[in-house]
């Protein structure tokens, strides 16, 4: 049994991990921490039968775990990662601290980095793209919820060198769990229900540099995006509607074939056949990412629609998928495909 | 023009009042206060075109208003009411402070009363029942959101002396705006959406003594209720499903006739014909209260279903209705019937 | 591998079964039928990766299956059950056709029975109550969605002989999937969203005789209920708020202990501790039934709140649970506890 | 009193008109037709207190009305319009039949036109743009729900000649009432709730030629759009997120000033100040259109977000606004601003 520690377990991704490990045959939680809910059990915070005790982070025996999941905010995570690695455990960080390879970019979009020496050691955990590196990693930077879909949908086309134009427009919509469990006016039921609104539009959301980093890595040249997230009146799910120009010589069959080949044998990436569009219904409560392609109406103009569950493939599910890879387990254990 | 003051205008009932006065032909807001949002405009807090400035309560010129609406919490409201009356304005209090006529009952369910001397002066503002008293009042205690429907549905039957048994069971469900605008884990979108839950069940919710007071007043003898509120994943509306035993000699036509006669000529109370059940769709965004009756299956056993919008007929709309009555205006002004 | 047939697989319960069997390690679907969608695959109807072909019912080789699940409407199911048993397969019927043991009661509430000779052979598949009989059955009548919660919540108290009064009031609320997948004005998004409404109130819903049958069986004497279902603006889940009088000598601890003892060792029935109330959040997307108890405010007056997912513990999940029992498999296989 | 006829009154736009006329001081409904619900009253179909009888269309006395609103499908509307005008009444058509000025374009996107001779007589009823023509019209083609927002948001910029590039990308999301009241699998509550999906993407939705016609008219040169509508899990509202390149010499203040000047004095068009983004919450249940502008991150790249209620400013509200203009009434009568 792989021994699991979870730091910051009282948030949505921590709860999702606890739910998944309740169904995982080869792992067991040895500790779960919460600074604000220490002394309670998971079932005191969420309507669930999980009696997992939440302990004070100061009391966590990091060395009792084989791997520690960090569900802590950026800024705090890098410091925790250093301690976890120092205690001899492997580490999967769900924050942004170790996702951005260029320290200057991180510090421009976030803040002063608390452990920049870890950056070269961290593997970006988009499993389908970096599986080999994840397998050998002791430190994984789990991708952001918004980046995962567009990167999976665009990387094969960027690698093929067929993307044209000077920018890619990503119009995305997320369920409210993406904003976290902390109460605020923004996530009050009455604010969100019956509403739909854009926020941090254009080039201002912190997932922009992460997406640009990975699209550029796939292309081998820098790529710029325009990115407009919207808040949906649903709890879970992200749909990204991506406007992209491609080499006009490529038709729909050609484009779909490139995606299918890129994800042949993948359990969790579903390239939909021509005529179908990805929707939240394809993915919610599963670790799937659905990818679909349709003409935008003129030669070379395309719309790529991707969908995933922000808490699963966009966070805890992908983290567990990475753990399964790191420990040589079946990649689907504990996950719904 | 009636000059309006609103204290505590940044909450949902305050916003509702501001929206309604924007459509009211014979009233104008002279001040609106908010302790936490002073210096902002309504359009800074809510997505709306209302530029009403929110001022510090300390700066409110109470005597510039003909009537002041108190959207302040219980405890604070009674003190405000004293000041408003002292300044020569009339006062409509949307809190519970002046609804309970028996001081001991108030202090058992709430707290030490801050202005018990006002209790004899306050008129309980359930307009259809106390219209004459409201017309002459300078102090109105606007009813609670849960009580209004069951009282309107049951009072004519209690007055007729046909209610049997030892208790009335009221199973009610409310939209989230009933919990107020203050952020908390309870009203987080993810907590409420796709959920349905009971809270403060049995004989524990603070609207219990208010309902019992008015049912007892209608009957002329004490009545006891069992009351289970539930939280619905909607923003607005309260449905009450009421289980009551009546004199078996009364059939459906007889019962409906008693209700229709009680509310003949009323614009806002709709007694539905036999075969129709009140639902939130009948009432949301209006000042209506819909009342329906159906057999519970055995002689003398009945189900009364009432519906209203908790922010309108259950709060701000009824407050405005009372104001229209107090100032001799057409009772429907600014309201949707 | 247990070989599975599904008749009427294109509805919600059929889809739920297909989803669960995709995760079941010891069963495989050998056929799935749909009269209206024959020739399509499950992924043509629902947003999912399941390529299960839907065949014309006339082409189903009943004898190729070890067990056939009937997701057909009442009336049609009994005839199918006869054919399935005749072909040598076992049968789990999700319709009402074989739930009511008294033919006259069935024919009063439903219609002329098409296979009354099967009634003595059918086992009512509320697993926690009839597990031994289910284990030896070749014909299981899977319980209705509404009955499962109230029966589980009340049976131990009725068996203990402590229920008082002349009726039990069950106020219930269900998600829209309970109404089935057939489009109608009633299930149009705009009709349900932001709405909440009662339907078939009192003693008119077809689940009334099923609930009364099982409550009476537990008590050993006839029991009558008042039952008011409501339509909730959610897709899944049923909450039942039950008003019941008990022997005043029993306090909360005593009542809870009776329930805990009744369900000791059960994986899927969760008796919540004092102070907690069951909600949809406890159960949706799982095979759980949550049960909670709270005082109604006066001695001997209690409120029991039960919750379950109408498509899982209220239909397909309980059917699979029964199948696991019938075939000697681990009872939790394919199910989320 | 203006005498009103409504043809096709049982759909959502017909119901919306009936609701609005209940609050209109200078108009009264003289007939409302429904082919499928003839003989019923509005309150039989919708949860409302409106007893408006629905008559068979064959029994409508067109000449008893001063103006007839056509809530009939495209194809049928043009034929009705001919009859209405022939009977001497004015006509406001809410279908697409008379919106497209170029017959060939109409017949390419829709079908053979049944009354092409009316096209030159019809005024496109986007009130803020064509008010003078509407005032003198006897035949108004009321705009589509999707087109109204993008046209209002872009027309002033196109007229100013500052739009650059070869296409404008409009990513839009609509509430379910936009799909009409006819039941189908697509609008089943369970299909829409918790879901979000794109449909008719790129250059395939029938509102594309209407939007292109009006953008081109404003610009004086042909404009092409890419348009992706999405289905939102809400009942009402359309948000359009528009990606457009403008002359890099124009900064935000300059752009906003152009919009503010274009809509100075308009009651229903709200240009939001810098830093605010339009959302459904700004507009639902009102006749407002909110317009906002924000940088897309690079010089000359902008995002315009517009919002309106598809049933009000996007349909019945704008139709009533046009009627008020046509009859010389105050433009806001019966409408919420």
Short mmCIF file of C-alpha atoms in Angstrom, two decimals, chain B residues 166-167 169-173 191 193-203 224-228 230 232-236 239 241 243-245 277-282 284 294-298 301 303 305, chain C residues 166-167 169-173 191 193-203 224-228 230 232-236 239 241 243-245 277-282 284 294-298 301 303 305:
data_model
loop_
_atom_site.label_atom_id
_atom_site.label_comp_id
_atom_site.label_asym_id
_atom_site.label_seq_id
_atom_site.Cartn_x
_atom_site.Cartn_y
_atom_site.Cartn_z
CA UNK B 166 -53.32 19.32 18.27
CA UNK B 167 -50.75 20.77 15.85
CA UNK B 169 -47.31 20.58 10.32
CA UNK B 170 -45.64 23.07 7.99
CA UNK B 171 -43.01 21.68 5.67
CA UNK B 172 -41.41 24.65 3.92
CA UNK B 173 -38.66 25.25 1.38
CA UNK B 191 -22.93 23.82 -0.97
CA UNK B 193 -26.43 23.70 -5.90
CA UNK B 194 -27.65 20.15 -6.55
CA UNK B 195 -28.44 19.91 -2.85
CA UNK B 196 -31.61 20.02 -0.76
CA UNK B 197 -31.52 19.95 3.00
CA UNK B 198 -33.61 20.58 6.09
CA UNK B 199 -32.41 22.97 8.80
CA UNK B 200 -33.66 24.19 12.17
CA UNK B 201 -36.39 21.54 12.13
CA UNK B 202 -39.35 20.92 14.38
CA UNK B 203 -39.74 23.77 16.80
CA UNK B 224 -48.87 24.84 18.03
CA UNK B 225 -46.95 24.09 14.83
CA UNK B 226 -44.24 21.73 13.70
CA UNK B 227 -42.12 23.61 11.19
CA UNK B 228 -39.32 22.23 9.01
CA UNK B 230 -35.49 23.39 3.84
CA UNK B 232 -33.72 25.00 -2.04
CA UNK B 233 -31.20 25.46 -4.86
CA UNK B 234 -33.00 28.55 -6.17
CA UNK B 235 -32.42 32.21 -5.39
CA UNK B 236 -35.99 33.21 -4.56
CA UNK B 239 -43.24 27.00 -0.87
CA UNK B 241 -46.75 22.39 2.23
CA UNK B 243 -50.73 19.32 6.73
CA UNK B 244 -53.89 20.22 8.59
CA UNK B 245 -57.03 18.45 9.83
CA UNK B 277 -51.26 23.52 -6.75
CA UNK B 278 -49.27 26.64 -5.95
CA UNK B 279 -45.64 26.57 -7.07
CA UNK B 280 -42.74 29.00 -7.04
CA UNK B 281 -43.40 29.70 -10.72
CA UNK B 282 -46.68 31.39 -9.74
CA UNK B 284 -41.31 34.59 -8.12
CA UNK B 294 -55.96 19.47 -1.91
CA UNK B 295 -57.16 16.41 -0.04
CA UNK B 296 -54.58 14.45 1.94
CA UNK B 297 -56.50 11.27 1.16
CA UNK B 298 -58.75 10.71 4.15
CA UNK B 301 -57.25 15.57 6.18
CA UNK B 303 -52.87 19.76 2.40
CA UNK B 305 -49.82 24.68 -0.36
CA UNK C 166 -52.99 6.84 12.80
CA UNK C 167 -50.79 7.85 9.86
CA UNK C 169 -46.70 11.96 6.90
CA UNK C 170 -43.95 11.75 4.28
CA UNK C 171 -43.04 15.00 2.57
CA UNK C 172 -40.59 14.13 -0.22
CA UNK C 173 -38.67 15.95 -2.94
CA UNK C 191 -40.53 24.59 -16.24
CA UNK C 193 -35.46 25.53 -13.08
CA UNK C 194 -36.07 28.13 -10.34
CA UNK C 195 -39.28 26.29 -9.53
CA UNK C 196 -40.40 23.93 -6.77
CA UNK C 197 -43.81 22.30 -6.83
CA UNK C 198 -45.83 19.51 -5.27
CA UNK C 199 -47.52 16.88 -7.44
CA UNK C 200 -49.75 13.85 -6.88
CA UNK C 201 -50.20 14.84 -3.25
CA UNK C 202 -51.84 13.08 -0.34
CA UNK C 203 -52.74 9.56 -1.29
CA UNK C 224 -51.44 4.42 6.32
CA UNK C 225 -49.33 7.26 4.96
CA UNK C 226 -49.87 10.76 3.63
CA UNK C 227 -47.32 11.29 0.89
CA UNK C 228 -46.55 14.54 -0.95
CA UNK C 230 -42.30 17.58 -4.88
CA UNK C 232 -36.81 19.73 -7.20
CA UNK C 233 -34.64 21.71 -9.65
CA UNK C 234 -31.84 19.14 -9.47
CA UNK C 235 -31.15 16.13 -11.68
CA UNK C 236 -30.73 13.52 -8.96
CA UNK C 239 -35.01 13.72 0.32
CA UNK C 241 -38.90 14.49 5.57
CA UNK C 243 -43.28 13.21 10.51
CA UNK C 244 -43.90 10.35 12.92
CA UNK C 245 -45.06 9.89 16.49
CA UNK C 277 -29.52 15.90 9.07
CA UNK C 278 -29.36 13.88 5.86
CA UNK C 279 -29.16 15.94 2.66
CA UNK C 280 -28.82 15.20 -1.03
CA UNK C 281 -25.12 16.06 -0.77
CA UNK C 282 -24.61 12.95 1.36
CA UNK C 284 -25.86 11.87 -4.89
CA UNK C 294 -34.46 14.93 15.11
CA UNK C 295 -37.12 15.99 17.58
CA UNK C 296 -40.22 17.68 16.19
CA UNK C 297 -40.41 19.73 19.36
CA UNK C 298 -42.83 17.88 21.62
CA UNK C 301 -42.97 13.74 18.02
CA UNK C 303 -38.82 13.99 12.21
CA UNK C 305 -35.01 12.64 7.24
#
